Short mmCIF file of C-alpha atoms (C1' of nucleotides) in Angstrom, two decimals:
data_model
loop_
_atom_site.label_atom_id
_atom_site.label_comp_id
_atom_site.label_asym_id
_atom_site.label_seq_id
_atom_site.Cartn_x
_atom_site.Cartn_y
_atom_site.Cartn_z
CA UNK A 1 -2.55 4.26 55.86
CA UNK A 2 -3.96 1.57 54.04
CA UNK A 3 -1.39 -1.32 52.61
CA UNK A 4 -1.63 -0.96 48.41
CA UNK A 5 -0.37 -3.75 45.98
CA UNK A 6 0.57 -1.53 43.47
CA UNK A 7 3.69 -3.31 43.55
CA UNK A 8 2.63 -6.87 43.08
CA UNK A 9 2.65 -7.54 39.24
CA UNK A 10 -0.54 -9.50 37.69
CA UNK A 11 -0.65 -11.43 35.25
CA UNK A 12 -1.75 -8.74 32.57
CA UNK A 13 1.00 -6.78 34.07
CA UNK A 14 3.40 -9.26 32.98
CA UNK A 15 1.67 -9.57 29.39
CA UNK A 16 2.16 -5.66 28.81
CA UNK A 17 5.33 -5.33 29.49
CA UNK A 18 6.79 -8.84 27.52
CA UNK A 19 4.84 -8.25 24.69
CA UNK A 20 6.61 -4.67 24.26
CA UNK A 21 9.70 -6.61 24.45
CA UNK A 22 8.58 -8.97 21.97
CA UNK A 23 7.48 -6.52 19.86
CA UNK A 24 10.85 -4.62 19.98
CA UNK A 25 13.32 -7.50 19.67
CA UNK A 26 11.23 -11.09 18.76
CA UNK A 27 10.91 -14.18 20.00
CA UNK A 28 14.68 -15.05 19.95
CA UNK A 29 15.93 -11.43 21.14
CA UNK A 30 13.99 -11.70 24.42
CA UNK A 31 14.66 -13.95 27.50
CA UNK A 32 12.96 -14.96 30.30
CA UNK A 33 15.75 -13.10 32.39
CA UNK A 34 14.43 -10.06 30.37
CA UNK A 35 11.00 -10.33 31.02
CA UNK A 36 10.93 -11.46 34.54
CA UNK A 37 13.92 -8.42 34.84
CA UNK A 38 11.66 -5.72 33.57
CA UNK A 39 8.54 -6.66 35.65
CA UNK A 40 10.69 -6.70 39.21
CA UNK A 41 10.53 -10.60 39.46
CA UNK A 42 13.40 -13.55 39.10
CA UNK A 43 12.51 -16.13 36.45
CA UNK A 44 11.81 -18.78 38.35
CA UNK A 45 8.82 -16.75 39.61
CA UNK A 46 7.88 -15.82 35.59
CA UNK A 47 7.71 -19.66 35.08
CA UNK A 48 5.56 -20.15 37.92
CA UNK A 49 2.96 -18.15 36.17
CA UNK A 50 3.72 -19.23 32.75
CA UNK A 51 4.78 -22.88 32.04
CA UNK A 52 7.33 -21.77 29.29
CA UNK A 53 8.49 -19.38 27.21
CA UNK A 54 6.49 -20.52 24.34
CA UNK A 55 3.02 -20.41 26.06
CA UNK A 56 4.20 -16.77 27.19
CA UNK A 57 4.32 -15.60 23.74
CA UNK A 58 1.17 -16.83 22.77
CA UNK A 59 -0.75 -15.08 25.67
CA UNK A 60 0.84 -11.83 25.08
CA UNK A 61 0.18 -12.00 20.91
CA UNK A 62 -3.88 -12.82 21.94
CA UNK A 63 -3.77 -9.99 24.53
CA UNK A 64 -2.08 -7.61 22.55
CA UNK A 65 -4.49 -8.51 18.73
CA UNK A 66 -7.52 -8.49 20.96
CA UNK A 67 -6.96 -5.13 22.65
CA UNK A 68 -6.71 -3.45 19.09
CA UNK A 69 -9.20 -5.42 17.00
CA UNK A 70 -12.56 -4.92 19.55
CA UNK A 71 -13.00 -1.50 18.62
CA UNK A 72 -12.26 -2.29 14.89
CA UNK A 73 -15.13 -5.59 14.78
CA UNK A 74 -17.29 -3.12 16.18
CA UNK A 75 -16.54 -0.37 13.27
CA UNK A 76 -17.23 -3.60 10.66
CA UNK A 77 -19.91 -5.04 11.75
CA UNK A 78 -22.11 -1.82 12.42
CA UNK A 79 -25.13 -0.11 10.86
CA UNK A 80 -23.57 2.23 8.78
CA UNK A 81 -23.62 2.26 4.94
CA UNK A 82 -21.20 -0.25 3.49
CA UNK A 83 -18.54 2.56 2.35
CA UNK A 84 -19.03 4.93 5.97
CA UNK A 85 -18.17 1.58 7.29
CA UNK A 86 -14.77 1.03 5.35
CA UNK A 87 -13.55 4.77 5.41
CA UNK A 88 -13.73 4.32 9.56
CA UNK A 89 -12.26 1.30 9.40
CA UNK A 90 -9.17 2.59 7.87
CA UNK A 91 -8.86 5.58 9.76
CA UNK A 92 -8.70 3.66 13.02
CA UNK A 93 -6.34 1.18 11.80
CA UNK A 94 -4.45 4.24 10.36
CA UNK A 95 -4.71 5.38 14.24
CA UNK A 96 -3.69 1.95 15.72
CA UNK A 97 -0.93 1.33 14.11
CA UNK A 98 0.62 5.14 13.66
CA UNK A 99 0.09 5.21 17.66
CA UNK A 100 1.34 2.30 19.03
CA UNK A 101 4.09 1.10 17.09
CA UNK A 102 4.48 -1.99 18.91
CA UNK A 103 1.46 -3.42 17.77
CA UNK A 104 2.50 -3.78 14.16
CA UNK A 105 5.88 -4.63 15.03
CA UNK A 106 4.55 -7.73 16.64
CA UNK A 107 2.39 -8.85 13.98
CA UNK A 108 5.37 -8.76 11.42
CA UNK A 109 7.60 -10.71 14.28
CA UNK A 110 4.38 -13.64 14.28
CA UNK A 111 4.77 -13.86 11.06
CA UNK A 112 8.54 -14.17 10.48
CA UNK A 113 9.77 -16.39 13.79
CA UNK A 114 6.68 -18.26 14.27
CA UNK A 115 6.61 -22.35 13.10
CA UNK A 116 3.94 -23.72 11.18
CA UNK A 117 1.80 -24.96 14.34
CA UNK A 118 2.21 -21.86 16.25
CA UNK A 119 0.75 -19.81 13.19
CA UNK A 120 -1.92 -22.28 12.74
CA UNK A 121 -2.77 -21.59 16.65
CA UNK A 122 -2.95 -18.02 15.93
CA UNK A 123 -4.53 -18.09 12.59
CA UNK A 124 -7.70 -20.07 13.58
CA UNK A 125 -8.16 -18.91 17.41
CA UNK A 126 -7.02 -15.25 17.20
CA UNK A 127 -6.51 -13.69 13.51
CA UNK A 128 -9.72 -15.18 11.58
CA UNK A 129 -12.09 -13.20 13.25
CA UNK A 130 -11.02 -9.78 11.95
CA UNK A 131 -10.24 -11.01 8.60
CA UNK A 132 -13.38 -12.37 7.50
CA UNK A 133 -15.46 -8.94 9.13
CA UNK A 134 -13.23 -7.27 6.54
CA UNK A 135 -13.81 -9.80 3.44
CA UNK A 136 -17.59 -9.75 4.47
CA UNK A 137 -17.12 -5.43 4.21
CA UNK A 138 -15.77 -5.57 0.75
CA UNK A 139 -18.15 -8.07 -0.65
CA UNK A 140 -20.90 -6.03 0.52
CA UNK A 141 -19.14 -2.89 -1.37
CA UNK A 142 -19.65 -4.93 -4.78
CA UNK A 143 -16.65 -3.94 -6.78
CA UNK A 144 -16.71 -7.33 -8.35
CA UNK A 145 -13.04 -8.15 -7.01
CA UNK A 146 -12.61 -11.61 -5.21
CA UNK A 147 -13.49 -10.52 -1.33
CA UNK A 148 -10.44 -12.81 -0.23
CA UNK A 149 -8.32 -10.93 -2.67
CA UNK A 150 -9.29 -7.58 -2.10
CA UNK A 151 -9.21 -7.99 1.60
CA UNK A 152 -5.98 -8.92 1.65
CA UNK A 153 -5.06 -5.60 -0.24
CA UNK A 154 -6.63 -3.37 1.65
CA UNK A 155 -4.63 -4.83 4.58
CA UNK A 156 -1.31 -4.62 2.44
CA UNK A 157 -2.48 -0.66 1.37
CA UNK A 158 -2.96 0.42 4.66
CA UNK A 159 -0.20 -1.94 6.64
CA UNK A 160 2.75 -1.86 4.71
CA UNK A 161 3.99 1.99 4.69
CA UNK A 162 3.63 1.38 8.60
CA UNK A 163 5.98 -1.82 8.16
CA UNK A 164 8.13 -0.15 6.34
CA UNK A 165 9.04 1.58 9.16
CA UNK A 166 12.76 3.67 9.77
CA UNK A 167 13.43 2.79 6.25
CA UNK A 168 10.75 4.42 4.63
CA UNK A 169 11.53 7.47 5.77
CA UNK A 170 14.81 7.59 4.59
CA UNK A 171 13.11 6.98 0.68
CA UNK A 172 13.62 10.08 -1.31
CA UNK A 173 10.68 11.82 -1.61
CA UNK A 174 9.81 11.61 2.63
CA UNK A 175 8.40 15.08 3.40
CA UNK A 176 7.30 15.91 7.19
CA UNK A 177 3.54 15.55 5.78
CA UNK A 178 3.97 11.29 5.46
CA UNK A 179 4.56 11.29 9.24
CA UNK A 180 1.17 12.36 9.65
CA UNK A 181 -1.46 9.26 9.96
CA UNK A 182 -4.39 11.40 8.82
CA UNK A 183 -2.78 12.32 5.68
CA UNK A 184 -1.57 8.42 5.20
CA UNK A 185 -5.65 7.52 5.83
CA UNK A 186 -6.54 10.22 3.13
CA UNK A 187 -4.67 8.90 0.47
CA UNK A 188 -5.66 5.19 1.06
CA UNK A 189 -9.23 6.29 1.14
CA UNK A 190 -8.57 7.88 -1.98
CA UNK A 191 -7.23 5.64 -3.88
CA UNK A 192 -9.55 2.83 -2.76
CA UNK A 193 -12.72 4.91 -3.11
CA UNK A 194 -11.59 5.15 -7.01
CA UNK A 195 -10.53 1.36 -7.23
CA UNK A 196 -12.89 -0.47 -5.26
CA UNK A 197 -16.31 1.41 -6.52
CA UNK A 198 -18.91 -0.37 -7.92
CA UNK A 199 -18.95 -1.03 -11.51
CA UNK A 200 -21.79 0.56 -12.97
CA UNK A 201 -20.73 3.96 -11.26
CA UNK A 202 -17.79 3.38 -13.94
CA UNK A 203 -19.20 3.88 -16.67
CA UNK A 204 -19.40 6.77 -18.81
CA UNK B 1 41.60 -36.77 -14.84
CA UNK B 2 41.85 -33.21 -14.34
CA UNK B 3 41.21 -32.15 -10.76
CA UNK B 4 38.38 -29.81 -10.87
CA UNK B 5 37.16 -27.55 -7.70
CA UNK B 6 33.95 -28.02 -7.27
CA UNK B 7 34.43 -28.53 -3.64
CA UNK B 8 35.87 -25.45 -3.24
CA UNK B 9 33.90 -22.98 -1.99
CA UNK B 10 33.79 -19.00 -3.33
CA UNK B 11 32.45 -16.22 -1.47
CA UNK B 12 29.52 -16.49 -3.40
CA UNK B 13 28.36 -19.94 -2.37
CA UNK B 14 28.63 -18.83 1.11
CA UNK B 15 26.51 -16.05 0.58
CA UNK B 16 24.01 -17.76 -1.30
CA UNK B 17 23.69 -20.31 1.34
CA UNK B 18 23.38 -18.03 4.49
CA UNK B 19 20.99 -15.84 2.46
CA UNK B 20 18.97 -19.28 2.46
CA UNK B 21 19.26 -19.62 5.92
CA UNK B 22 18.68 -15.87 7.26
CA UNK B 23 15.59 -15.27 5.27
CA UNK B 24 14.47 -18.82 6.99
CA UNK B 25 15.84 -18.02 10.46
CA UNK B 26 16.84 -14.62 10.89
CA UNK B 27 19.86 -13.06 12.03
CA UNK B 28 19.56 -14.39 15.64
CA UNK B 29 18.41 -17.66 14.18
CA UNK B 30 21.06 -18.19 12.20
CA UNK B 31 24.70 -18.89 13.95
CA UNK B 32 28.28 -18.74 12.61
CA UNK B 33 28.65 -22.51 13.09
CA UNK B 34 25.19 -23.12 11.56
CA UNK B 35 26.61 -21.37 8.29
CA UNK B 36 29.98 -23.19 8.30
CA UNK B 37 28.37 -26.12 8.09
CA UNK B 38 26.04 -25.51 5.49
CA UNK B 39 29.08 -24.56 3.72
CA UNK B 40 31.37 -27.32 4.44
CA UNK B 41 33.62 -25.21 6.05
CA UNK B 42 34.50 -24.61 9.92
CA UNK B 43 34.11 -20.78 11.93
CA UNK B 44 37.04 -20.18 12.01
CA UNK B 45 37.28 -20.19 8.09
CA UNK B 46 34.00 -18.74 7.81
CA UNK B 47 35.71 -15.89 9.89
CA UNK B 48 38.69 -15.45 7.33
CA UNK B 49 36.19 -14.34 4.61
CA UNK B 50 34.09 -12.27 6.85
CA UNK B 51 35.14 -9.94 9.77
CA UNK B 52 32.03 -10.59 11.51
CA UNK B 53 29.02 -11.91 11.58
CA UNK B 54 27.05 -8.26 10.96
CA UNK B 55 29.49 -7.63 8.03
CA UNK B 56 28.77 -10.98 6.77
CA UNK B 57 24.87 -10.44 6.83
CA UNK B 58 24.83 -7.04 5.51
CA UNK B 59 26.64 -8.92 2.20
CA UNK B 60 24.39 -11.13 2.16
CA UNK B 61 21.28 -9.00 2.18
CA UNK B 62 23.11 -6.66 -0.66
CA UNK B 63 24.16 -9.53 -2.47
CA UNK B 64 20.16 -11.16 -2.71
CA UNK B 65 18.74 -7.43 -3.62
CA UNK B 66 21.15 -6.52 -6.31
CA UNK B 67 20.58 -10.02 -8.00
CA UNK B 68 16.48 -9.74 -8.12
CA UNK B 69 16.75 -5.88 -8.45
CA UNK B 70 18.55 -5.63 -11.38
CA UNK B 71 15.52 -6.56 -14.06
CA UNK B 72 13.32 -4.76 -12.08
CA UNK B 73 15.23 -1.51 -13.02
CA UNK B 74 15.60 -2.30 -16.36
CA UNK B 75 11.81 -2.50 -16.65
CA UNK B 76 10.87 0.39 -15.55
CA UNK B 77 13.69 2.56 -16.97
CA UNK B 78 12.22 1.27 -19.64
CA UNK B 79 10.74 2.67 -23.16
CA UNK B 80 7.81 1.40 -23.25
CA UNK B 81 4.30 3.33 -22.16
CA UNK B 82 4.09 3.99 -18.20
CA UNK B 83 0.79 1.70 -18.21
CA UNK B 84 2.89 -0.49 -19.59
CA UNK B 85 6.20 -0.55 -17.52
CA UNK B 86 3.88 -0.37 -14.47
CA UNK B 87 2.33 -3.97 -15.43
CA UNK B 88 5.51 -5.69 -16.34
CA UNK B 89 7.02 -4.23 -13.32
CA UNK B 90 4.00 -5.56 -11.23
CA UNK B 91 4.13 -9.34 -12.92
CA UNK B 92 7.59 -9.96 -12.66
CA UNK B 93 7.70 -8.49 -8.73
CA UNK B 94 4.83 -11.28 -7.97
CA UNK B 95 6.79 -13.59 -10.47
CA UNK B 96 10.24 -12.76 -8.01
CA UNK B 97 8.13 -13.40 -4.44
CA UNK B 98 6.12 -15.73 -5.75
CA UNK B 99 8.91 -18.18 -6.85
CA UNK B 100 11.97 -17.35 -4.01
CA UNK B 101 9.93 -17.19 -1.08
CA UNK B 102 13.20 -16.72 0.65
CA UNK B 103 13.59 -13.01 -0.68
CA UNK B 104 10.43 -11.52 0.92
CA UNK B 105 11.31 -13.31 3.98
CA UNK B 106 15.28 -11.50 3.86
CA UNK B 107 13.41 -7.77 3.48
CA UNK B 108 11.17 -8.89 6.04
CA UNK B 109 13.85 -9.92 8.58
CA UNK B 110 15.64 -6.67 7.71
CA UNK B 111 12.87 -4.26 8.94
CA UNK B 112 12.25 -5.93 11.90
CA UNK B 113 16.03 -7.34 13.61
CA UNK B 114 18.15 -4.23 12.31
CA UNK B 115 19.23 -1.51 14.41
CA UNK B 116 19.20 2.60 13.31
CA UNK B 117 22.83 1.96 11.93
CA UNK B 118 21.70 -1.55 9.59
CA UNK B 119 19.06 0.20 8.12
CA UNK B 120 20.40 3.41 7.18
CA UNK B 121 23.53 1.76 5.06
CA UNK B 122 21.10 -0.83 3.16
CA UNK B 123 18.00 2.31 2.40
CA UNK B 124 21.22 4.35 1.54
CA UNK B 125 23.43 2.01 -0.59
CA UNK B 126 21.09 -0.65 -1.30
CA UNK B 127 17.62 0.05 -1.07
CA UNK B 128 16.98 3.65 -2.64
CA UNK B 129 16.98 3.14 -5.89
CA UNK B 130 14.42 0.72 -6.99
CA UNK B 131 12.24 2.86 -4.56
CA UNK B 132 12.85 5.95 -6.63
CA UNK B 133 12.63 3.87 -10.05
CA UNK B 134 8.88 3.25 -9.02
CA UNK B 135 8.54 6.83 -7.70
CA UNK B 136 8.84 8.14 -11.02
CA UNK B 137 7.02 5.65 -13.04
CA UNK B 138 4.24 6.54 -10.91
CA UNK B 139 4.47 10.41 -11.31
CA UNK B 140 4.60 9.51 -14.60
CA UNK B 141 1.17 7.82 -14.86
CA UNK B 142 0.01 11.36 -13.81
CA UNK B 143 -2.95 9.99 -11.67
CA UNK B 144 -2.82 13.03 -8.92
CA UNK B 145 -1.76 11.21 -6.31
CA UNK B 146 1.42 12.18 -4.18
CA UNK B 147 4.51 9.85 -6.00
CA UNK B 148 5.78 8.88 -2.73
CA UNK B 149 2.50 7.64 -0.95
CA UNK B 150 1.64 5.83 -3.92
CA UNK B 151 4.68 4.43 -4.39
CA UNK B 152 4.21 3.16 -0.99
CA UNK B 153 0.65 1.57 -2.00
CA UNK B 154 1.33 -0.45 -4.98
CA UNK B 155 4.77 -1.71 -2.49
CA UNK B 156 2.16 -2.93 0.05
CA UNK B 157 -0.34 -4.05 -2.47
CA UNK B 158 1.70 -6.38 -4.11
CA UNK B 159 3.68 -7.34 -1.50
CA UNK B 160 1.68 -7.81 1.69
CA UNK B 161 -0.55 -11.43 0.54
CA UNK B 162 2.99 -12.68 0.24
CA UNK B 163 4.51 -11.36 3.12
CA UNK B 164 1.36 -12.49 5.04
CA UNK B 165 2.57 -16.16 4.08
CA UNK B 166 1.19 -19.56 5.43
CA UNK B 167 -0.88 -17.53 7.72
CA UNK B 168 -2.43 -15.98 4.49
CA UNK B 169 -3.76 -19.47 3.54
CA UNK B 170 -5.51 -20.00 6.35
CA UNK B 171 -8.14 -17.38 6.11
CA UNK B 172 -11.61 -18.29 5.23
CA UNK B 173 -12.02 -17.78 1.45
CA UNK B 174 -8.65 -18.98 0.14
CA UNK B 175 -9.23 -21.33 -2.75
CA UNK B 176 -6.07 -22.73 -5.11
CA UNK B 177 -6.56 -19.75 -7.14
CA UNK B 178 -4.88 -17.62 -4.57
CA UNK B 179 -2.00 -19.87 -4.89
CA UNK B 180 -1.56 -18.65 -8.44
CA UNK B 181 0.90 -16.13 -8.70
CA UNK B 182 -0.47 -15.11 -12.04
CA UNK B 183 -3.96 -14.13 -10.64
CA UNK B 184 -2.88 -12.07 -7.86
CA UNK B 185 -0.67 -10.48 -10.45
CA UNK B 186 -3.53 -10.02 -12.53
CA UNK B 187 -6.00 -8.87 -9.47
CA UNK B 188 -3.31 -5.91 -8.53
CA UNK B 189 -3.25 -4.64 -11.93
CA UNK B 190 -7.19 -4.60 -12.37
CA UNK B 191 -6.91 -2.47 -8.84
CA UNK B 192 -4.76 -0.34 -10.18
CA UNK B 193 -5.50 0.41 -13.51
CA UNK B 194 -8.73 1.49 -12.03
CA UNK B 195 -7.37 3.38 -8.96
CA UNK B 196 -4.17 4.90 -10.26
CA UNK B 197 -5.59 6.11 -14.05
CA UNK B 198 -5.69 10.17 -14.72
CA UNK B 199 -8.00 11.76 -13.03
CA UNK B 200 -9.45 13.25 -17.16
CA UNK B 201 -10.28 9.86 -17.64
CA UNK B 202 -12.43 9.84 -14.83
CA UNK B 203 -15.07 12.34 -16.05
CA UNK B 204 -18.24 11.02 -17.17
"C1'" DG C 1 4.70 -17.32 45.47
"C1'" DT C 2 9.19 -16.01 45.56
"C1'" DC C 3 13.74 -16.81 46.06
"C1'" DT C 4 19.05 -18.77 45.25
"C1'" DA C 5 21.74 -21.77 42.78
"C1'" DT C 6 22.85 -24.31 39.00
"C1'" DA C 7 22.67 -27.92 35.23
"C1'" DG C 8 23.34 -28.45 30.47
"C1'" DT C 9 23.60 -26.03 25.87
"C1'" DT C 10 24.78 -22.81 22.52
"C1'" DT C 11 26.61 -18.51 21.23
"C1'" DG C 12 30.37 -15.07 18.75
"C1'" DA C 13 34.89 -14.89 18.29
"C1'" DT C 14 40.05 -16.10 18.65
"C1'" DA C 15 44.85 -18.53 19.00
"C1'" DG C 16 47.99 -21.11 16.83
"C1'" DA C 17 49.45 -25.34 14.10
"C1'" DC C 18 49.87 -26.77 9.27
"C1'" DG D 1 43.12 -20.97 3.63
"C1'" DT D 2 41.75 -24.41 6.54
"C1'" DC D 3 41.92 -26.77 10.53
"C1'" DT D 4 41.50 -28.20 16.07
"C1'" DA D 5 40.77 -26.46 20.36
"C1'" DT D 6 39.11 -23.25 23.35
"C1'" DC D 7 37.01 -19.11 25.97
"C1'" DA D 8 33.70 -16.12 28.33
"C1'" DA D 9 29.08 -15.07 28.16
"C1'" DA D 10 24.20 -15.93 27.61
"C1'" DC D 11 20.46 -19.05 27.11
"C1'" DT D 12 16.02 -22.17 28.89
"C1'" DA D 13 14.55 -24.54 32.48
"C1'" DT D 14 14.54 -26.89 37.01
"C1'" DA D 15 15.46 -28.24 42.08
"C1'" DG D 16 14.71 -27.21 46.49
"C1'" DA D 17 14.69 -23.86 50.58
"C1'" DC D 18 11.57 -20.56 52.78
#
DNA sequence: GTCTATAGTTTGATAGAC
DNA sequence: GTCTATCAAACTATAGAC
């Protein structure tokens, strides 16, 4: 029988598993005992691959926001018509983000327990790409709203009910329906089909 | 002279304090010396007001919703016209994140370091009924939509360029407008009014 | 590359004097 | 009510053997 090495952990082996951790509990509610714990080694073995915690964290954030946002740049940036384009978009960041709730969870962690340098880091190298495919999308729609602006909302429209997490469901008002993403994607599309058309189609 | 007691410090000043300090930090952030000190006190005082520290943070999270909450209710229990109610309501919640940056940061912090147990008491006792005060404002604008998703939407579209924070002003496009709390007010209303208005209105 | 062992801090919480 | 003094546990990171 031929020796495998499915037990010897890679690198990405090590990223997957920390950054659920780090998704879960933050920055501060994981330690290196933790991580090097959950992926069978001792943590002076975890710092042989990584020089410290902090460059850790940053490796698993790039590996996780990279993963999710290739298929979306794709979506964006395709040949579609403008609003085909931004209805897909949605729907697969309904998908992402209703699927694997770690993902999100992560995000909102960068942005609470993360200093000024190590969002600057993030900002320019990993987040920028993604943003500006989407501001470039809803300038080409030509609702007359500032793209920056109106970027950002569609983010907060689609993001925050998912943020919102255990305690939205316990709002009054929660019916089994909201747990479904599709019907979630519906209602943004909706609503931003109405607010975000073009001018002239508004008038009567 | 008569001796005053300014030096003395009340319950309240060592909640408003540590609500400083866990919307900056967090709950693991934050320690029960770092909050003695910042009050002037020692733990072991600290501990004679509060049982512990989860006891002390869940006052402290109550303590900073009730206070901002409270004119928010008033507004849109209201007698004015929904339309009406529903843009107050939206310039004075950018008005409250816009000024006390450490408030959005708090709510953050809650969704993401609270167990099962943390979050049901604050949605329960604390959280619910704002949530339901915009509920039915929004049923009452009669626009079609379900009250509950939409709800949801005009949370996360007012909220989520502030939540998104310094990483926010990195992003290709921002100009000093978008530092204005007045035009993002004014930029969520113009969505809005266009996306949330009765569907009669909409005929051509 | 992986281990054992440990240095040096900081944590939540308490005991007991005043 | 406030203090000093203290505890057991957990933390990041490193040294040095194999």
């Amino acid at each position: 029988m031929i020796p495998t090495q499915t037990k010897r952990k890679t690198k990405e082996d090590i990223l997957e598993l920390s950054g659920s951790l780090f998704a879960q509990f933050g920055y501060d509610g994981v330690s290196m005992r933790d991580v090097a714990f959950a992926t069978g080694i001792t943590p002076a073995t975890l710092y042989h691959h990584f020089s410290d915690k902090e460059h850790l964290y940053l490796e698993v954030v790039e590996h996780e926001f990279r993963e999710k946002s290739a298929e979306l740049t794709i979506i964006l940036n395709g040949t579609d018509s403008p609003w085909i384009r931004m209805e897909r978009f949605i729907r697969n960041l309904v998908q992402i983000v209703a699927i694997d709730g770690n993902f999100l969870r992560l995000m909102q962690w960068v942005r609470l327990d993360s200093d000024e340098v190590r969002q600057n880091k993030l900002a320019e190298h990993v987040f920028k790409d993604l943003f500006v495919a989407v501001r470039d999308l809803v300038a080409e729609l030509d609702s007359g709203y500032d793209p920056y602006m109106a970027a950002m909302s569609v983010f907060g429209i689609v993001l925050f009910s998912f943020e919102a997490g255990p305690v939205r469901k316990l709002m009054p008002g929660h019916s089994p329906d909201h747990d479904n993403p599709d019907v979630w994607a519906n209602h943004v599309i909706d609503l931003l089909r109405i607010g975000l058309r073009k001018p002239e189609d508004n008038k009567c």
